[in-house]
PDB file of C-alpha atoms in Angstrom:
ATOM      1  CA  MET V   1      44.318  87.237  71.609  1.00  0.00           C
ATOM      2  CA  LYS V   2      45.892  91.731  71.280  1.00  0.00           C
ATOM      3  CA  PHE V   3      44.227  93.805  68.812  1.00  0.00           C
ATOM      4  CA  GLY V   4      45.924  96.727  68.349  1.00  0.00           C
ATOM      5  CA  PHE V   5      45.187  99.138  71.563  1.00  0.00           C
ATOM      6  CA  TYR V   6      42.156  95.551  72.267  1.00  0.00           C
ATOM      7  CA  SER V   7      43.549  92.715  74.776  1.00  0.00           C
ATOM      8  CA  ASP V   8      41.080  90.332  76.345  1.00  0.00           C
ATOM      9  CA  LYS V   9      43.967  90.200  78.595  1.00  0.00           C
ATOM     10  CA  GLU V  10      45.576  92.836  80.045  1.00  0.00           C
ATOM     11  CA  LEU V  11      43.660  95.664  81.165  1.00  0.00           C
ATOM     12  CA  PRO V  12      44.779  99.497  79.224  1.00  0.00           C
ATOM     13  CA  ASP V  13      47.992 101.293  80.733  1.00  0.00           C
ATOM     14  CA  GLY V  14      46.757 103.687  83.213  1.00  0.00           C
ATOM     15  CA  VAL V  15      48.156 107.042  83.405  1.00  0.00           C
ATOM     16  CA  GLU V  16      51.314 108.012  86.598  1.00  0.00           C
ATOM     17  CA  LEU V  17      50.164 111.093  88.137  1.00  0.00           C
ATOM     18  CA  ASP V  18      52.232 111.804  91.297  1.00  0.00           C
ATOM     19  CA  GLY V  19      51.438 111.377  94.809  1.00  0.00           C
ATOM     20  CA  TYR V  20      48.426 108.448  94.301  1.00  0.00           C
ATOM     21  CA  ARG V  21      49.095 106.244  95.451  1.00  0.00           C
ATOM     22  CA  LEU V  22      48.600 103.485  92.238  1.00  0.00           C
ATOM     23  CA  ASN V  23      48.097 100.123  91.209  1.00  0.00           C
ATOM     24  CA  SER V  24      51.075  98.317  88.861  1.00  0.00           C
ATOM     25  CA  HIS V  25      49.309  99.722  86.194  1.00  0.00           C
ATOM     26  CA  GLY V  26      47.999 102.907  87.156  1.00  0.00           C
ATOM     27  CA  TYR V  27      44.666 102.122  88.659  1.00  0.00           C
ATOM     28  CA  ARG V  28      43.462 103.684  91.832  1.00  0.00           C
ATOM     29  CA  CYS V  29      43.121 100.560  93.415  1.00  0.00           C
ATOM     30  CA  PRO V  30      45.324  97.148  94.851  1.00  0.00           C
ATOM     31  CA  GLU V  31      47.520  95.159  92.503  1.00  0.00           C
ATOM     32  CA  TRP V  32      45.107  92.069  91.176  1.00  0.00           C
ATOM     33  CA  THR V  33      48.429  89.443  91.257  1.00  0.00           C
ATOM     34  CA  PRO V  34      46.534  87.086  92.528  1.00  0.00           C
ATOM     35  CA  MET V  35      43.431  87.568  93.397  1.00  0.00           C
ATOM     36  CA  PRO V  36      42.136  87.647  95.814  1.00  0.00           C
ATOM     37  CA  ASP V  37      39.379  85.600  96.121  1.00  0.00           C
ATOM     38  CA  GLY V  38      36.646  84.862  98.452  1.00  0.00           C
ATOM     39  CA  LYS V  39      33.874  88.006  98.164  1.00  0.00           C
ATOM     40  CA  LYS V  40      32.634  89.198  94.781  1.00  0.00           C
ATOM     41  CA  ASN V  41      34.243  92.006  92.656  1.00  0.00           C
ATOM     42  CA  VAL V  42      33.208  95.597  91.775  1.00  0.00           C
ATOM     43  CA  VAL V  43      34.644  97.542  89.067  1.00  0.00           C
ATOM     44  CA  VAL V  44      34.071 101.276  89.075  1.00  0.00           C
ATOM     45  CA  LEU V  45      34.050 103.157  86.098  1.00  0.00           C
ATOM     46  CA  GLY V  46      35.033 106.772  84.517  1.00  0.00           C
ATOM     47  CA  CYS V  47      36.395 109.906  84.903  1.00  0.00           C
ATOM     48  CA  SER V  48      39.226 111.848  86.401  1.00  0.00           C
ATOM     49  CA  HIS V  49      36.254 112.502  88.790  1.00  0.00           C
ATOM     50  CA  THR V  50      36.093 109.004  89.210  1.00  0.00           C
ATOM     51  CA  PHE V  51      39.813 108.407  90.367  1.00  0.00           C
ATOM     52  CA  GLY V  52      39.326 110.821  92.495  1.00  0.00           C
ATOM     53  CA  GLN V  53      41.892 113.800  90.612  1.00  0.00           C
ATOM     54  CA  GLY V  54      42.996 116.401  93.241  1.00  0.00           C
ATOM     55  CA  ASN V  55      41.872 114.393  96.573  1.00  0.00           C
ATOM     56  CA  LYS V  56      43.329 112.353  98.868  1.00  0.00           C
ATOM     57  CA  ASP V  57      43.244 107.882  98.950  1.00  0.00           C
ATOM     58  CA  ASP V  58      40.088 108.353 102.021  1.00  0.00           C
ATOM     59  CA  GLY V  59      38.632 111.804 100.400  1.00  0.00           C
ATOM     60  CA  HIS V  60      37.031 109.876  96.174  1.00  0.00           C
ATOM     61  CA  TRP V  61      33.534 108.766  96.575  1.00  0.00           C
ATOM     62  CA  VAL V  62      34.305 104.930  95.913  1.00  0.00           C
ATOM     63  CA  HIS V  63      36.936 104.797  98.376  1.00  0.00           C
ATOM     64  CA  PHE V  64      33.849 105.880 100.403  1.00  0.00           C
ATOM     65  CA  LEU V  65      31.688 103.565  98.298  1.00  0.00           C
ATOM     66  CA  SER V  66      34.127 100.733  99.088  1.00  0.00           C
ATOM     67  CA  GLN V  67      32.499 101.620 102.751  1.00  0.00           C
ATOM     68  CA  HIS V  68      29.948  98.791 101.902  1.00  0.00           C
ATOM     69  CA  ASN V  69      29.159  95.978 103.077  1.00  0.00           C
ATOM     70  CA  THR V  70      32.207  94.468 103.108  1.00  0.00           C
ATOM     71  CA  ASP V  71      31.747  91.252 104.054  1.00  0.00           C
ATOM     72  CA  ARG V  72      30.696  90.310 100.227  1.00  0.00           C
ATOM     73  CA  LEU V  73      32.274  93.224  97.908  1.00  0.00           C
ATOM     74  CA  ARG V  74      35.385  93.597  97.301  1.00  0.00           C
ATOM     75  CA  TYR V  75      35.938  97.213  95.028  1.00  0.00           C
ATOM     76  CA  TRP V  76      38.268  98.428  92.153  1.00  0.00           C
ATOM     77  CA  ASN V  77      38.069 101.955  91.118  1.00  0.00           C
ATOM     78  CA  LEU V  78      39.144 102.614  87.458  1.00  0.00           C
ATOM     79  CA  GLY V  79      38.598 105.324  86.946  1.00  0.00           C
ATOM     80  CA  GLN V  80      41.647 106.842  84.918  1.00  0.00           C
ATOM     81  CA  PRO V  81      41.867 111.018  84.631  1.00  0.00           C
ATOM     82  CA  GLY V  82      40.088 111.876  80.497  1.00  0.00           C
ATOM     83  CA  ALA V  83      37.958 109.225  80.257  1.00  0.00           C
ATOM     84  CA  SER V  84      35.972 108.990  77.824  1.00  0.00           C
ATOM     85  CA  ALA V  85      32.509 106.442  77.390  1.00  0.00           C
ATOM     86  CA  ASP V  86      34.818 104.821  74.956  1.00  0.00           C
ATOM     87  CA  LYS V  87      37.191 103.806  76.941  1.00  0.00           C
ATOM     88  CA  VAL V  88      34.866 103.349  79.950  1.00  0.00           C
ATOM     89  CA  VAL V  89      33.826 100.384  77.853  1.00  0.00           C
ATOM     90  CA  ARG V  90      37.662  99.107  77.086  1.00  0.00           C
ATOM     91  CA  ILE V  91      38.521  99.466  80.423  1.00  0.00           C
ATOM     92  CA  LEU V  92      35.798  96.617  81.453  1.00  0.00           C
ATOM     93  CA  TYR V  93      36.097  94.438  78.525  1.00  0.00           C
ATOM     94  CA  GLY V  94      39.850  94.481  79.596  1.00  0.00           C
ATOM     95  CA  CYS V  95      39.333  93.662  83.314  1.00  0.00           C
ATOM     96  CA  GLU V  96      36.839  90.123  82.048  1.00  0.00           C
ATOM     97  CA  LYS V  97      39.694  87.695  82.202  1.00  0.00           C
ATOM     98  CA  ILE V  98      41.231  89.936  85.494  1.00  0.00           C
ATOM     99  CA  ILE V  99      39.008  90.965  87.223  1.00  0.00           C
ATOM    100  CA  ASP V 100      35.930  89.051  86.499  1.00  0.00           C
ATOM    101  CA  PRO V 101      33.301  91.781  88.034  1.00  0.00           C
ATOM    102  CA  ARG V 102      29.570  90.679  89.448  1.00  0.00           C
ATOM    103  CA  ILE V 103      29.171  94.584  90.059  1.00  0.00           C
ATOM    104  CA  ILE V 104      29.521  97.113  87.224  1.00  0.00           C
ATOM    105  CA  ILE V 105      29.673 101.154  88.224  1.00  0.00           C
ATOM    106  CA  VAL V 106      29.603 102.994  85.643  1.00  0.00           C
ATOM    107  CA  CYS V 107      29.669 107.297  86.393  1.00  0.00           C
ATOM    108  CA  TRP V 108      29.739 108.579  83.065  1.00  0.00           C
ATOM    109  CA  PRO V 109      32.041 111.793  81.938  1.00  0.00           C
ATOM    110  CA  ALA V 110      30.361 114.055  79.680  1.00  0.00           C
ATOM    111  CA  TRP V 111      29.459 112.612  76.696  1.00  0.00           C
ATOM    112  CA  SER V 112      30.977 115.255  74.461  1.00  0.00           C
ATOM    113  CA  ARG V 113      33.435 113.019  75.526  1.00  0.00           C
ATOM    114  CA  ARG V 114      36.204 110.353  73.074  1.00  0.00           C
ATOM    115  CA  GLU V 115      38.027 108.098  72.393  1.00  0.00           C
ATOM    116  CA  LYS V 116      40.395 108.114  69.357  1.00  0.00           C
ATOM    117  CA  LEU V 117      42.768 106.006  67.802  1.00  0.00           C
ATOM    118  CA  HIS V 118      46.647 107.067  66.661  1.00  0.00           C
ATOM    119  CA  THR V 119      49.661 105.859  67.536  1.00  0.00           C
ATOM    120  CA  TYR V 120      48.242 105.939  71.283  1.00  0.00           C
ATOM    121  CA  ALA V 121      44.109 105.811  72.405  1.00  0.00           C
ATOM    122  CA  GLN V 122      43.401 109.890  72.363  1.00  0.00           C
ATOM    123  CA  SER V 123      41.205 110.756  74.773  1.00  0.00           C
ATOM    124  CA  GLN V 124      39.664 114.208  73.313  1.00  0.00           C
ATOM    125  CA  SER V 125      36.651 116.423  74.363  1.00  0.00           C
ATOM    126  CA  SER V 126      34.280 118.865  72.706  1.00  0.00           C
ATOM    127  CA  HIS V 127      36.956 121.731  72.241  1.00  0.00           C
ATOM    128  CA  ASP V 128      39.003 119.557  70.454  1.00  0.00           C
ATOM    129  CA  GLU V 129      39.293 119.238  66.065  1.00  0.00           C
ATOM    130  CA  GLU V 130      39.131 116.182  65.598  1.00  0.00           C
ATOM    131  CA  LEU V 131      35.683 116.437  66.900  1.00  0.00           C
ATOM    132  CA  LYS V 132      34.493 119.555  65.297  1.00  0.00           C
ATOM    133  CA  TYR V 133      31.470 117.606  63.673  1.00  0.00           C
ATOM    134  CA  GLU V 134      30.717 115.921  65.914  1.00  0.00           C
ATOM    135  CA  ASN V 135      26.800 117.165  68.043  1.00  0.00           C
ATOM    136  CA  ASN V 136      24.609 116.842  70.485  1.00  0.00           C
ATOM    137  CA  LEU V 137      23.231 113.845  68.857  1.00  0.00           C
ATOM    138  CA  THR V 138      25.759 112.288  68.259  1.00  0.00           C
ATOM    139  CA  ASP V 139      26.586 112.794  71.625  1.00  0.00           C
ATOM    140  CA  LYS V 140      23.669 110.982  72.260  1.00  0.00           C
ATOM    141  CA  ASN V 141      24.180 108.435  70.106  1.00  0.00           C
ATOM    142  CA  ASN V 142      27.755 106.874  71.099  1.00  0.00           C
ATOM    143  CA  PHE V 143      26.677 107.635  75.231  1.00  0.00           C
ATOM    144  CA  LEU V 144      23.755 105.276  73.918  1.00  0.00           C
ATOM    145  CA  LYS V 145      26.468 103.073  71.764  1.00  0.00           C
ATOM    146  CA  ASN V 146      28.681 102.500  74.643  1.00  0.00           C
ATOM    147  CA  VAL V 147      25.469 101.592  78.305  1.00  0.00           C
ATOM    148  CA  PHE V 148      24.263  98.893  75.223  1.00  0.00           C
ATOM    149  CA  PHE V 149      28.514  97.125  75.517  1.00  0.00           C
ATOM    150  CA  VAL V 150      28.208  98.237  79.357  1.00  0.00           C
ATOM    151  CA  GLU V 151      24.642  96.000  78.939  1.00  0.00           C
ATOM    152  CA  LYS V 152      26.150  93.563  76.840  1.00  0.00           C
ATOM    153  CA  PHE V 153      28.645  92.456  79.071  1.00  0.00           C
ATOM    154  CA  ALA V 154      26.831  92.102  81.937  1.00  0.00           C
ATOM    155  CA  GLU V 155      24.318  90.196  80.505  1.00  0.00           C
ATOM    156  CA  LYS V 156      26.873  87.948  78.792  1.00  0.00           C
ATOM    157  CA  ASN V 157      28.727  87.682  82.934  1.00  0.00           C
ATOM    158  CA  ASN V 158      25.879  87.975  84.852  1.00  0.00           C
ATOM    159  CA  ALA V 159      27.135  91.075  85.854  1.00  0.00           C
ATOM    160  CA  LYS V 160      24.803  93.277  87.666  1.00  0.00           C
ATOM    161  CA  THR V 161      25.267  97.221  86.011  1.00  0.00           C
ATOM    162  CA  PHE V 162      24.580 100.705  88.401  1.00  0.00           C
ATOM    163  CA  HIS V 163      24.646 103.515  86.290  1.00  0.00           C
ATOM    164  CA  CYS V 164      25.450 107.185  87.092  1.00  0.00           C
ATOM    165  CA  PHE V 165      27.377 110.524  85.946  1.00  0.00           C
ATOM    166  CA  ALA V 166      29.691 113.141  87.445  1.00  0.00           C
ATOM    167  CA  GLN V 167      28.668 116.291  85.683  1.00  0.00           C
ATOM    168  CA  ASP V 168      25.842 115.804  83.898  1.00  0.00           C
ATOM    169  CA  SER V 169      23.084 113.171  84.088  1.00  0.00           C
ATOM    170  CA  TYR V 170      21.755 111.506  81.377  1.00  0.00           C
ATOM    171  CA  HIS V 171      19.360 109.156  82.667  1.00  0.00           C
ATOM    172  CA  GLU V 172      16.503 109.937  81.092  1.00  0.00           C
ATOM    173  CA  HIS V 173      17.993 108.679  78.108  1.00  0.00           C
ATOM    174  CA  ILE V 174      18.698 105.371  80.037  1.00  0.00           C
ATOM    175  CA  LYS V 175      15.729 104.508  81.836  1.00  0.00           C
ATOM    176  CA  GLY V 176      15.029 100.956  83.064  1.00  0.00           C
ATOM    177  CA  LEU V 177      18.442 100.543  83.858  1.00  0.00           C
ATOM    178  CA  ASN V 178      20.048 100.941  87.718  1.00  0.00           C
ATOM    179  CA  VAL V 179      20.513 104.277  87.381  1.00  0.00           C
ATOM    180  CA  LEU V 180      21.463 107.398  89.946  1.00  0.00           C
ATOM    181  CA  GLU V 181      18.446 109.547  88.033  1.00  0.00           C
ATOM    182  CA  HIS V 182      18.876 113.937  89.094  1.00  0.00           C
ATOM    183  CA  TYR V 183      22.099 113.474  91.542  1.00  0.00           C
ATOM    184  CA  THR V 184      25.286 114.402  89.891  1.00  0.00           C
ATOM    185  CA  ILE V 185      28.539 114.739  91.515  1.00  0.00           C
ATOM    186  CA  LYS V 186      28.767 118.262  90.676  1.00  0.00           C
ATOM    187  CA  ASN V 187      25.462 118.750  91.520  1.00  0.00           C
ATOM    188  CA  CYS V 188      25.301 116.414  94.806  1.00  0.00           C
ATOM    189  CA  TRP V 189      27.000 119.521  97.295  1.00  0.00           C
ATOM    190  CA  PRO V 190      26.189 121.553  98.642  1.00  0.00           C
ATOM    191  CA  PHE V 191      22.737 120.486  99.948  1.00  0.00           C
ATOM    192  CA  TRP V 192      19.650 121.111 101.319  1.00  0.00           C
ATOM    193  CA  ASP V 193      18.836 119.954 104.663  1.00  0.00           C
ATOM    194  CA  LYS V 194      16.046 118.486 106.529  1.00  0.00           C
ATOM    195  CA  PHE V 195      15.461 122.354 107.870  1.00  0.00           C
ATOM    196  CA  ASN V 196      14.963 123.600 104.941  1.00  0.00           C
ATOM    197  CA  GLN V 197      18.869 125.646 105.521  1.00  0.00           C
ATOM    198  CA  ARG V 198      21.765 125.940 103.184  1.00  0.00           C
ATOM    199  CA  VAL V 199      24.374 123.389 105.062  1.00  0.00           C
ATOM    200  CA  PRO V 200      26.955 125.823 105.696  1.00  0.00           C
ATOM    201  CA  TYR V 201      30.334 126.291 104.408  1.00  0.00           C
ATOM    202  CA  ASN V 202      32.659 128.530 104.177  1.00  0.00           C
ATOM    203  CA  GLU V 203      35.093 127.742 100.830  1.00  0.00           C
ATOM    204  CA  PRO V 204      33.826 126.454  97.547  1.00  0.00           C
ATOM    205  CA  SER V 205      34.512 122.427  98.327  1.00  0.00           C
ATOM    206  CA  LEU V 206      37.270 122.276  95.354  1.00  0.00           C
ATOM    207  CA  ALA V 207      40.275 119.363  95.552  1.00  0.00           C
ATOM    208  CA  SER V 208      43.768 120.357  95.514  1.00  0.00           C
ATOM    209  CA  ASP V 209      43.506 121.071  91.775  1.00  0.00           C
ATOM    210  CA  GLY V 210      41.001 124.161  92.472  1.00  0.00           C
ATOM    211  CA  GLU V 211      39.589 121.719  89.194  1.00  0.00           C
ATOM    212  CA  HIS V 212      37.987 118.923  90.471  1.00  0.00           C
ATOM    213  CA  TYR V 213      35.518 118.311  93.069  1.00  0.00           C
ATOM    214  CA  GLY V 214      36.439 118.359  97.108  1.00  0.00           C
ATOM    215  CA  VAL V 215      35.793 115.633 100.039  1.00  0.00           C
ATOM    216  CA  GLU V 216      31.844 117.033 100.268  1.00  0.00           C
ATOM    217  CA  HIS V 217      30.991 116.147  97.028  1.00  0.00           C
ATOM    218  CA  HIS V 218      33.102 113.143  97.146  1.00  0.00           C
ATOM    219  CA  GLU V 219      30.568 111.526 100.320  1.00  0.00           C
ATOM    220  CA  ARG V 220      27.984 112.859  99.777  1.00  0.00           C
ATOM    221  CA  PHE V 221      27.694 111.731  96.813  1.00  0.00           C
ATOM    222  CA  ALA V 222      29.208 108.174  97.599  1.00  0.00           C
ATOM    223  CA  LYS V 223      26.159 108.384 100.283  1.00  0.00           C
ATOM    224  CA  LEU V 224      22.859 109.090  98.059  1.00  0.00           C
ATOM    225  CA  PHE V 225      23.965 106.145  95.684  1.00  0.00           C
ATOM    226  CA  VAL V 226      24.239 103.860  98.792  1.00  0.00           C
ATOM    227  CA  ASP V 227      21.007 105.261 100.112  1.00  0.00           C
ATOM    228  CA  TYR V 228      19.570 104.520  96.216  1.00  0.00           C
ATOM    229  CA  PHE V 229      20.844 101.268  95.686  1.00  0.00           C
ATOM    230  CA  GLY V 230      22.334  99.402  98.562  1.00  0.00           C
ATOM    231  CA  LYS V 231      19.627  97.454  98.742  1.00  0.00           C
ATOM    232  CA  LYS V 232      20.945  95.335  95.616  1.00  0.00           C
ATOM    233  CA  LEU V 233      24.822  95.565  96.338  1.00  0.00           C
ATOM    234  CA  LYS V 234      25.447  92.432  97.737  1.00  0.00           C
TER     235      LYS V 234
END
């Protein structure tokens, strides 16, 4: 069935970006037709920071994460540039019959974003005119609504969920879930080492577009995620 932008048989079309290796739907992962078997499928959802915008195919955090427990797990990066929490959930429900994820990892974008459905699905940020009446309370409740949808999807499909954040952390609002507290892709680098010294660097760690975070952020964030949840990712 298909209702407007929603389908139980197809994933929403992705955004095509030059210079990235994408599948035919615009996602930064292999094709899923035919779907290989023999491993559990892990979907990783989020915005441009999860897509890895401005970073090479081996330079974003989902790539580093995908090196963990490869004998049992197969990873699918469904991050999309500009995605809101609304779109994250829409993509998750769209992949149910295609990927059938056993593990769901969401790297939540800024909660001030919304997905508006006009002639096409528009991802809007807090500065957009149509969102001028939203506030921090409605942002929070919209985020919690989407966390609820993810958790109910996992309950229905007997899947595990893990939550983390791209820039701002909202972990205090979803205590009791598998959530990476405090660390985000934004704040995880540079960091203090065991000798209480800053890791030396000469230039800001930025991706090739000069806006998104560079490989140092992504590699360390993936390490933090695996250190925290590795025993549950199986």
